[in-house]
Amino acid sequence: NEFPLSLPPLRDRPGDIAILATTFLDRLNQRYATRRAFAAGAVDRLCARHWPGNVRELRNLVQRAYIMADGNRVDVDFETRRPRDPIAEDAHSITFLVGTPLDEIERRVLLKTLAHYGNNKLKAAEALGISVKTIYNRLARYDAGNDNAEVKDVE
């Protein structure tokens, strides 16, 4: 706060993207003693993107691509950059993506289990290995946080 610097957003500085991405990859290589490089066209795809976020978003994407790299070639995939829904569901299962907060996982598992047992809290508690009181406490917490946890008392 003593000397504020104002920088335009990354989308307004396309010339910085290649330099920043390469720097982030170089730092990861140094940190982990690797020699990974961007795959052909990866930097061009980074530069062609209209960046809605800031430099931190670019760094996070490079780190994610580094972690997911197959061998020494680091490629970028914008489709998995920021999932719209962190949890994919069907009628009887829930799939969590790496990085989903544990509170969100717990909430979805509890709500899905309650729905599976017709909102019968005793059966859900037995299936989850917790007490009915824990279910009530969690539901109250979700309701207080306005998590749209609409579960009616059907016992």
Short mmCIF file of N, CA and C in Angstrom, two decimals:
data_model
loop_
_atom_site.label_atom_id
_atom_site.label_comp_id
_atom_site.label_asym_id
_atom_site.label_seq_id
_atom_site.Cartn_x
_atom_site.Cartn_y
_atom_site.Cartn_z
N ASN A 1 0.80 -1.21 0.00
CA ASN A 1 0.00 0.00 0.00
C ASN A 1 0.84 1.27 0.00
N GLU A 2 2.12 1.14 0.28
CA GLU A 2 2.96 2.32 0.30
C GLU A 2 3.25 2.85 -1.10
N PHE A 3 3.35 1.96 -2.05
CA PHE A 3 3.64 2.37 -3.42
C PHE A 3 2.85 1.49 -4.38
N PRO A 4 1.59 1.82 -4.59
CA PRO A 4 0.75 0.96 -5.44
C PRO A 4 1.18 0.99 -6.90
N LEU A 5 1.18 -0.18 -7.51
CA LEU A 5 1.46 -0.30 -8.94
C LEU A 5 0.19 -0.73 -9.63
N SER A 6 -0.12 -0.08 -10.70
CA SER A 6 -1.30 -0.42 -11.46
C SER A 6 -0.87 -1.09 -12.76
N LEU A 7 -1.28 -2.33 -12.94
CA LEU A 7 -0.97 -3.05 -14.17
C LEU A 7 -2.26 -3.39 -14.90
N PRO A 8 -2.27 -3.26 -16.19
CA PRO A 8 -3.46 -3.65 -16.94
C PRO A 8 -3.65 -5.17 -16.85
N PRO A 9 -4.86 -5.65 -17.03
CA PRO A 9 -5.10 -7.09 -16.98
C PRO A 9 -4.31 -7.82 -18.06
N LEU A 10 -4.10 -9.09 -17.84
CA LEU A 10 -3.29 -9.91 -18.75
C LEU A 10 -3.86 -9.89 -20.18
N ARG A 11 -5.16 -9.83 -20.32
CA ARG A 11 -5.76 -9.81 -21.67
C ARG A 11 -5.34 -8.59 -22.47
N ASP A 12 -4.92 -7.53 -21.75
CA ASP A 12 -4.47 -6.31 -22.42
C ASP A 12 -2.96 -6.29 -22.63
N ARG A 13 -2.28 -7.39 -22.24
CA ARG A 13 -0.82 -7.48 -22.39
C ARG A 13 -0.45 -8.81 -23.04
N PRO A 14 -0.93 -9.10 -24.24
CA PRO A 14 -0.67 -10.41 -24.85
C PRO A 14 0.81 -10.69 -25.07
N GLY A 15 1.62 -9.67 -25.19
CA GLY A 15 3.05 -9.87 -25.37
C GLY A 15 3.73 -10.44 -24.14
N ASP A 16 3.10 -10.32 -22.98
CA ASP A 16 3.68 -10.84 -21.74
C ASP A 16 3.38 -12.32 -21.51
N ILE A 17 2.40 -12.84 -22.21
CA ILE A 17 1.92 -14.20 -21.91
C ILE A 17 3.01 -15.25 -22.13
N ALA A 18 3.67 -15.23 -23.28
CA ALA A 18 4.70 -16.23 -23.57
C ALA A 18 5.85 -16.14 -22.57
N ILE A 19 6.26 -14.93 -22.25
CA ILE A 19 7.37 -14.73 -21.31
C ILE A 19 6.99 -15.25 -19.92
N LEU A 20 5.80 -14.89 -19.47
CA LEU A 20 5.35 -15.34 -18.14
C LEU A 20 5.20 -16.85 -18.09
N ALA A 21 4.55 -17.44 -19.10
CA ALA A 21 4.33 -18.89 -19.11
C ALA A 21 5.67 -19.64 -19.09
N THR A 22 6.61 -19.19 -19.90
CA THR A 22 7.93 -19.82 -19.94
C THR A 22 8.65 -19.67 -18.61
N THR A 23 8.53 -18.51 -17.99
CA THR A 23 9.14 -18.29 -16.67
C THR A 23 8.53 -19.22 -15.62
N PHE A 24 7.21 -19.36 -15.64
CA PHE A 24 6.56 -20.26 -14.68
C PHE A 24 7.02 -21.70 -14.88
N LEU A 25 7.13 -22.12 -16.14
CA LEU A 25 7.58 -23.49 -16.42
C LEU A 25 9.04 -23.67 -16.02
N ASP A 26 9.87 -22.67 -16.27
CA ASP A 26 11.28 -22.73 -15.86
C ASP A 26 11.41 -22.87 -14.35
N ARG A 27 10.60 -22.14 -13.61
CA ARG A 27 10.64 -22.23 -12.14
C ARG A 27 10.22 -23.62 -11.66
N LEU A 28 9.22 -24.20 -12.30
CA LEU A 28 8.80 -25.56 -11.94
C LEU A 28 9.91 -26.56 -12.25
N ASN A 29 10.56 -26.39 -13.39
CA ASN A 29 11.68 -27.27 -13.74
C ASN A 29 12.81 -27.16 -12.72
N GLN A 30 13.12 -25.96 -12.30
CA GLN A 30 14.16 -25.78 -11.28
C GLN A 30 13.75 -26.41 -9.97
N ARG A 31 12.54 -26.16 -9.58
CA ARG A 31 12.05 -26.66 -8.29
C ARG A 31 12.06 -28.18 -8.22
N TYR A 32 11.69 -28.83 -9.31
CA TYR A 32 11.56 -30.29 -9.31
C TYR A 32 12.65 -30.99 -10.10
N ALA A 33 13.69 -30.27 -10.47
CA ALA A 33 14.83 -30.83 -11.20
C ALA A 33 14.38 -31.63 -12.42
N THR A 34 13.55 -30.99 -13.24
CA THR A 34 13.06 -31.61 -14.47
C THR A 34 13.46 -30.75 -15.66
N ARG A 35 13.18 -31.25 -16.84
CA ARG A 35 13.47 -30.51 -18.08
C ARG A 35 12.26 -30.54 -19.01
N ARG A 36 11.12 -30.26 -18.46
CA ARG A 36 9.91 -30.26 -19.27
C ARG A 36 9.85 -29.00 -20.12
N ALA A 37 9.22 -29.17 -21.29
CA ALA A 37 9.06 -28.05 -22.21
C ALA A 37 7.62 -28.03 -22.72
N PHE A 38 7.20 -26.89 -23.19
CA PHE A 38 5.86 -26.81 -23.75
C PHE A 38 5.77 -27.62 -25.03
N ALA A 39 4.66 -28.29 -25.22
CA ALA A 39 4.39 -29.04 -26.46
C ALA A 39 4.23 -28.04 -27.60
N ALA A 40 4.41 -28.53 -28.82
CA ALA A 40 4.27 -27.68 -30.00
C ALA A 40 2.89 -27.02 -30.00
N GLY A 41 2.86 -25.74 -30.16
CA GLY A 41 1.61 -24.99 -30.23
C GLY A 41 1.03 -24.58 -28.88
N ALA A 42 1.56 -25.09 -27.78
CA ALA A 42 0.98 -24.78 -26.47
C ALA A 42 1.10 -23.29 -26.14
N VAL A 43 2.27 -22.72 -26.36
CA VAL A 43 2.46 -21.29 -26.06
C VAL A 43 1.60 -20.44 -27.00
N ASP A 44 1.48 -20.86 -28.25
CA ASP A 44 0.62 -20.12 -29.19
C ASP A 44 -0.83 -20.13 -28.71
N ARG A 45 -1.29 -21.28 -28.19
CA ARG A 45 -2.66 -21.36 -27.67
C ARG A 45 -2.82 -20.47 -26.44
N LEU A 46 -1.79 -20.41 -25.61
CA LEU A 46 -1.85 -19.53 -24.45
C LEU A 46 -1.95 -18.06 -24.89
N CYS A 47 -1.17 -17.70 -25.88
CA CYS A 47 -1.15 -16.32 -26.37
C CYS A 47 -2.44 -15.93 -27.09
N ALA A 48 -3.06 -16.89 -27.74
CA ALA A 48 -4.27 -16.62 -28.50
C ALA A 48 -5.51 -16.51 -27.60
N ARG A 49 -5.40 -16.98 -26.39
CA ARG A 49 -6.54 -16.97 -25.47
C ARG A 49 -6.83 -15.55 -25.00
N HIS A 50 -8.11 -15.24 -24.91
CA HIS A 50 -8.54 -13.97 -24.30
C HIS A 50 -8.62 -14.23 -22.80
N TRP A 51 -7.65 -13.77 -22.07
CA TRP A 51 -7.54 -14.09 -20.65
C TRP A 51 -8.55 -13.30 -19.83
N PRO A 52 -9.51 -14.01 -19.23
CA PRO A 52 -10.49 -13.32 -18.39
C PRO A 52 -9.91 -12.96 -17.03
N GLY A 53 -8.83 -13.63 -16.62
CA GLY A 53 -8.27 -13.42 -15.29
C GLY A 53 -6.95 -12.68 -15.33
N ASN A 54 -6.12 -12.97 -14.34
CA ASN A 54 -4.87 -12.25 -14.21
C ASN A 54 -3.68 -13.19 -14.35
N VAL A 55 -2.51 -12.71 -13.99
CA VAL A 55 -1.28 -13.49 -14.11
C VAL A 55 -1.35 -14.75 -13.25
N ARG A 56 -2.00 -14.66 -12.10
CA ARG A 56 -2.15 -15.82 -11.22
C ARG A 56 -2.90 -16.95 -11.93
N GLU A 57 -3.89 -16.61 -12.73
CA GLU A 57 -4.64 -17.62 -13.48
C GLU A 57 -3.73 -18.32 -14.49
N LEU A 58 -2.88 -17.56 -15.17
CA LEU A 58 -1.92 -18.14 -16.10
C LEU A 58 -0.95 -19.07 -15.37
N ARG A 59 -0.43 -18.61 -14.23
CA ARG A 59 0.49 -19.43 -13.44
C ARG A 59 -0.18 -20.73 -13.01
N ASN A 60 -1.41 -20.65 -12.53
CA ASN A 60 -2.13 -21.85 -12.10
C ASN A 60 -2.35 -22.81 -13.26
N LEU A 61 -2.64 -22.28 -14.44
CA LEU A 61 -2.83 -23.14 -15.61
C LEU A 61 -1.53 -23.83 -15.99
N VAL A 62 -0.41 -23.12 -15.95
CA VAL A 62 0.89 -23.72 -16.27
C VAL A 62 1.23 -24.80 -15.24
N GLN A 63 0.97 -24.52 -13.96
CA GLN A 63 1.24 -25.53 -12.93
C GLN A 63 0.38 -26.77 -13.12
N ARG A 64 -0.89 -26.58 -13.43
CA ARG A 64 -1.79 -27.71 -13.67
C ARG A 64 -1.32 -28.52 -14.88
N ALA A 65 -0.94 -27.82 -15.94
CA ALA A 65 -0.44 -28.50 -17.14
C ALA A 65 0.84 -29.26 -16.84
N TYR A 66 1.70 -28.69 -16.02
CA TYR A 66 2.96 -29.35 -15.62
C TYR A 66 2.65 -30.64 -14.87
N ILE A 67 1.73 -30.56 -13.92
CA ILE A 67 1.36 -31.75 -13.13
C ILE A 67 0.75 -32.83 -14.02
N MET A 68 -0.06 -32.43 -14.97
CA MET A 68 -0.77 -33.39 -15.83
C MET A 68 0.04 -33.82 -17.05
N ALA A 69 1.24 -33.31 -17.18
CA ALA A 69 2.06 -33.58 -18.38
C ALA A 69 2.33 -35.07 -18.53
N ASP A 70 2.31 -35.49 -19.77
CA ASP A 70 2.65 -36.87 -20.11
C ASP A 70 4.10 -36.85 -20.59
N GLY A 71 5.00 -37.25 -19.71
CA GLY A 71 6.43 -37.20 -20.05
C GLY A 71 6.96 -35.80 -19.87
N ASN A 72 7.81 -35.38 -20.81
CA ASN A 72 8.45 -34.07 -20.70
C ASN A 72 7.75 -32.98 -21.51
N ARG A 73 6.62 -33.29 -22.13
CA ARG A 73 5.89 -32.31 -22.93
C ARG A 73 4.71 -31.78 -22.14
N VAL A 74 4.69 -30.48 -21.93
CA VAL A 74 3.61 -29.83 -21.19
C VAL A 74 2.67 -29.19 -22.19
N ASP A 75 1.41 -29.59 -22.14
CA ASP A 75 0.41 -29.04 -23.04
C ASP A 75 -0.69 -28.39 -22.22
N VAL A 76 -1.46 -27.52 -22.83
CA VAL A 76 -2.53 -26.82 -22.14
C VAL A 76 -3.88 -27.29 -22.67
N ASP A 77 -4.84 -27.38 -21.76
CA ASP A 77 -6.19 -27.80 -22.12
C ASP A 77 -7.15 -26.84 -21.45
N PHE A 78 -7.76 -25.97 -22.22
CA PHE A 78 -8.64 -24.96 -21.65
C PHE A 78 -9.98 -25.54 -21.22
N GLU A 79 -10.34 -26.69 -21.74
CA GLU A 79 -11.61 -27.30 -21.37
C GLU A 79 -11.62 -27.71 -19.90
N THR A 80 -10.46 -28.13 -19.38
CA THR A 80 -10.41 -28.54 -17.98
C THR A 80 -9.81 -27.45 -17.10
N ARG A 81 -9.61 -26.27 -17.65
CA ARG A 81 -9.00 -25.17 -16.91
C ARG A 81 -9.81 -24.82 -15.67
N ARG A 82 -11.09 -24.65 -15.80
CA ARG A 82 -11.93 -24.28 -14.68
C ARG A 82 -13.29 -24.93 -14.87
N PRO A 83 -13.51 -26.08 -14.24
CA PRO A 83 -14.78 -26.78 -14.43
C PRO A 83 -15.95 -25.93 -13.95
N ARG A 84 -17.05 -26.02 -14.66
CA ARG A 84 -18.25 -25.29 -14.25
C ARG A 84 -18.83 -25.89 -12.98
N ASP A 85 -18.89 -27.21 -12.92
CA ASP A 85 -19.40 -27.89 -11.74
C ASP A 85 -18.29 -28.77 -11.21
N PRO A 86 -17.81 -28.51 -9.99
CA PRO A 86 -16.67 -29.29 -9.48
C PRO A 86 -17.01 -30.74 -9.20
N ILE A 87 -18.28 -31.11 -9.27
CA ILE A 87 -18.67 -32.48 -8.94
C ILE A 87 -19.66 -32.96 -10.00
N ALA A 88 -19.33 -34.09 -10.63
CA ALA A 88 -20.22 -34.69 -11.61
C ALA A 88 -21.04 -35.76 -10.91
N GLU A 89 -22.33 -35.81 -11.20
CA GLU A 89 -23.20 -36.75 -10.51
C GLU A 89 -24.07 -37.52 -11.50
N ASP A 90 -24.50 -38.72 -11.07
CA ASP A 90 -25.58 -39.41 -11.72
C ASP A 90 -26.52 -39.87 -10.61
N ALA A 91 -27.45 -40.75 -10.88
CA ALA A 91 -28.46 -41.13 -9.90
C ALA A 91 -27.89 -41.79 -8.65
N HIS A 92 -26.78 -42.54 -8.78
CA HIS A 92 -26.28 -43.32 -7.65
C HIS A 92 -24.81 -43.08 -7.34
N SER A 93 -24.21 -42.05 -7.91
CA SER A 93 -22.80 -41.82 -7.63
C SER A 93 -22.45 -40.35 -7.72
N ILE A 94 -21.30 -40.03 -7.16
CA ILE A 94 -20.76 -38.68 -7.22
C ILE A 94 -19.28 -38.82 -7.55
N THR A 95 -18.80 -38.05 -8.51
CA THR A 95 -17.38 -38.06 -8.85
C THR A 95 -16.82 -36.70 -8.49
N PHE A 96 -15.74 -36.70 -7.70
CA PHE A 96 -15.13 -35.46 -7.27
C PHE A 96 -13.84 -35.22 -8.04
N LEU A 97 -13.65 -34.00 -8.46
CA LEU A 97 -12.41 -33.62 -9.11
C LEU A 97 -11.35 -33.31 -8.06
N VAL A 98 -10.12 -33.57 -8.39
CA VAL A 98 -9.02 -33.21 -7.50
C VAL A 98 -9.11 -31.72 -7.21
N GLY A 99 -8.98 -31.38 -5.95
CA GLY A 99 -9.04 -29.98 -5.56
C GLY A 99 -10.40 -29.53 -5.07
N THR A 100 -11.41 -30.41 -5.12
CA THR A 100 -12.72 -30.05 -4.58
C THR A 100 -12.59 -29.92 -3.06
N PRO A 101 -13.04 -28.80 -2.50
CA PRO A 101 -12.93 -28.63 -1.04
C PRO A 101 -13.65 -29.74 -0.28
N LEU A 102 -13.05 -30.18 0.82
CA LEU A 102 -13.62 -31.28 1.60
C LEU A 102 -15.01 -30.94 2.13
N ASP A 103 -15.24 -29.69 2.51
CA ASP A 103 -16.57 -29.31 2.98
C ASP A 103 -17.62 -29.53 1.89
N GLU A 104 -17.27 -29.21 0.66
CA GLU A 104 -18.20 -29.41 -0.45
C GLU A 104 -18.43 -30.89 -0.70
N ILE A 105 -17.39 -31.71 -0.60
CA ILE A 105 -17.54 -33.16 -0.77
C ILE A 105 -18.47 -33.71 0.30
N GLU A 106 -18.22 -33.32 1.55
CA GLU A 106 -19.06 -33.79 2.66
C GLU A 106 -20.51 -33.39 2.45
N ARG A 107 -20.73 -32.14 2.06
CA ARG A 107 -22.10 -31.64 1.85
C ARG A 107 -22.81 -32.43 0.76
N ARG A 108 -22.15 -32.62 -0.36
CA ARG A 108 -22.78 -33.35 -1.47
C ARG A 108 -23.04 -34.82 -1.12
N VAL A 109 -22.11 -35.45 -0.42
CA VAL A 109 -22.31 -36.85 -0.03
C VAL A 109 -23.50 -36.96 0.91
N LEU A 110 -23.58 -36.08 1.89
CA LEU A 110 -24.69 -36.13 2.83
C LEU A 110 -26.02 -35.90 2.13
N LEU A 111 -26.10 -34.86 1.31
CA LEU A 111 -27.35 -34.56 0.62
C LEU A 111 -27.74 -35.67 -0.36
N LYS A 112 -26.76 -36.22 -1.05
CA LYS A 112 -27.05 -37.30 -2.00
C LYS A 112 -27.52 -38.56 -1.26
N THR A 113 -26.90 -38.85 -0.11
CA THR A 113 -27.29 -40.02 0.67
C THR A 113 -28.69 -39.83 1.23
N LEU A 114 -28.99 -38.64 1.73
CA LEU A 114 -30.35 -38.36 2.21
C LEU A 114 -31.37 -38.53 1.09
N ALA A 115 -31.07 -38.02 -0.07
CA ALA A 115 -31.99 -38.17 -1.20
C ALA A 115 -32.17 -39.64 -1.56
N HIS A 116 -31.07 -40.41 -1.53
CA HIS A 116 -31.14 -41.84 -1.85
C HIS A 116 -32.06 -42.59 -0.89
N TYR A 117 -32.04 -42.20 0.38
CA TYR A 117 -32.87 -42.85 1.39
C TYR A 117 -34.18 -42.10 1.64
N GLY A 118 -34.62 -41.35 0.67
CA GLY A 118 -35.90 -40.65 0.79
C GLY A 118 -35.94 -39.68 1.95
N ASN A 119 -34.80 -39.06 2.25
CA ASN A 119 -34.64 -38.10 3.34
C ASN A 119 -34.84 -38.73 4.72
N ASN A 120 -34.72 -40.04 4.81
CA ASN A 120 -34.78 -40.73 6.10
C ASN A 120 -33.42 -40.58 6.77
N LYS A 121 -33.38 -39.73 7.78
CA LYS A 121 -32.11 -39.39 8.42
C LYS A 121 -31.49 -40.57 9.16
N LEU A 122 -32.32 -41.43 9.74
CA LEU A 122 -31.79 -42.60 10.45
C LEU A 122 -31.07 -43.54 9.49
N LYS A 123 -31.69 -43.84 8.35
CA LYS A 123 -31.06 -44.73 7.37
C LYS A 123 -29.81 -44.08 6.78
N ALA A 124 -29.87 -42.80 6.50
CA ALA A 124 -28.70 -42.09 5.95
C ALA A 124 -27.56 -42.10 6.96
N ALA A 125 -27.89 -41.85 8.24
CA ALA A 125 -26.86 -41.85 9.28
C ALA A 125 -26.21 -43.22 9.39
N GLU A 126 -26.99 -44.28 9.36
CA GLU A 126 -26.43 -45.63 9.42
C GLU A 126 -25.53 -45.90 8.22
N ALA A 127 -25.97 -45.49 7.04
CA ALA A 127 -25.17 -45.73 5.83
C ALA A 127 -23.85 -44.96 5.88
N LEU A 128 -23.87 -43.77 6.45
CA LEU A 128 -22.67 -42.93 6.51
C LEU A 128 -21.81 -43.18 7.74
N GLY A 129 -22.34 -43.94 8.69
CA GLY A 129 -21.58 -44.23 9.90
C GLY A 129 -21.47 -43.02 10.83
N ILE A 130 -22.51 -42.20 10.84
CA ILE A 130 -22.55 -41.02 11.71
C ILE A 130 -23.87 -41.04 12.48
N SER A 131 -24.00 -40.13 13.42
CA SER A 131 -25.23 -40.06 14.20
C SER A 131 -26.27 -39.20 13.49
N VAL A 132 -27.53 -39.40 13.86
CA VAL A 132 -28.60 -38.57 13.31
C VAL A 132 -28.39 -37.12 13.75
N LYS A 133 -27.89 -36.94 14.96
CA LYS A 133 -27.60 -35.58 15.45
C LYS A 133 -26.58 -34.89 14.54
N THR A 134 -25.57 -35.62 14.07
CA THR A 134 -24.58 -35.04 13.15
C THR A 134 -25.26 -34.58 11.87
N ILE A 135 -26.20 -35.36 11.38
CA ILE A 135 -26.92 -34.97 10.17
C ILE A 135 -27.68 -33.66 10.42
N TYR A 136 -28.40 -33.58 11.52
CA TYR A 136 -29.13 -32.35 11.83
C TYR A 136 -28.18 -31.16 11.98
N ASN A 137 -27.06 -31.37 12.63
CA ASN A 137 -26.09 -30.28 12.80
C ASN A 137 -25.56 -29.80 11.45
N ARG A 138 -25.23 -30.75 10.57
CA ARG A 138 -24.72 -30.37 9.24
C ARG A 138 -25.78 -29.63 8.43
N LEU A 139 -27.02 -30.14 8.47
CA LEU A 139 -28.08 -29.48 7.72
C LEU A 139 -28.32 -28.06 8.23
N ALA A 140 -28.24 -27.89 9.54
CA ALA A 140 -28.40 -26.54 10.11
C ALA A 140 -27.26 -25.64 9.64
N ARG A 141 -26.04 -26.19 9.60
CA ARG A 141 -24.90 -25.40 9.15
C ARG A 141 -25.06 -25.02 7.67
N TYR A 142 -25.51 -25.98 6.85
CA TYR A 142 -25.70 -25.69 5.42
C TYR A 142 -26.78 -24.64 5.25
N ASP A 143 -27.85 -24.75 6.03
CA ASP A 143 -28.95 -23.80 5.92
C ASP A 143 -28.49 -22.41 6.36
N ALA A 144 -27.68 -22.34 7.41
CA ALA A 144 -27.16 -21.06 7.89
C ALA A 144 -26.24 -20.42 6.85
N GLY A 145 -25.54 -21.26 6.08
CA GLY A 145 -24.64 -20.76 5.04
C GLY A 145 -25.33 -20.53 3.73
N ASN A 146 -26.65 -20.72 3.67
CA ASN A 146 -27.43 -20.56 2.44
C ASN A 146 -26.86 -21.38 1.30
N ASP A 147 -26.54 -22.64 1.58
CA ASP A 147 -25.99 -23.51 0.54
C ASP A 147 -27.09 -24.14 -0.31
N ASN A 148 -28.31 -23.66 -0.19
CA ASN A 148 -29.44 -24.21 -0.93
C ASN A 148 -29.65 -25.68 -0.64
N ALA A 149 -29.39 -26.07 0.59
CA ALA A 149 -29.56 -27.46 1.00
C ALA A 149 -31.00 -27.65 1.43
N GLU A 150 -31.84 -27.90 0.45
CA GLU A 150 -33.27 -28.05 0.75
C GLU A 150 -33.57 -29.51 0.99
N VAL A 151 -33.53 -29.91 2.24
CA VAL A 151 -33.88 -31.27 2.63
C VAL A 151 -34.96 -31.16 3.66
N LYS A 152 -36.11 -31.73 3.39
CA LYS A 152 -37.21 -31.65 4.32
C LYS A 152 -37.15 -32.78 5.33
N ASP A 153 -37.67 -32.52 6.51
CA ASP A 153 -37.71 -33.51 7.56
C ASP A 153 -38.82 -34.50 7.24
N VAL A 154 -38.48 -35.75 6.86
CA VAL A 154 -39.44 -36.73 6.43
C VAL A 154 -39.47 -37.94 7.35
N GLU A 155 -38.80 -37.88 8.49
CA GLU A 155 -38.78 -39.04 9.38
C GLU A 155 -40.12 -39.29 9.99
#
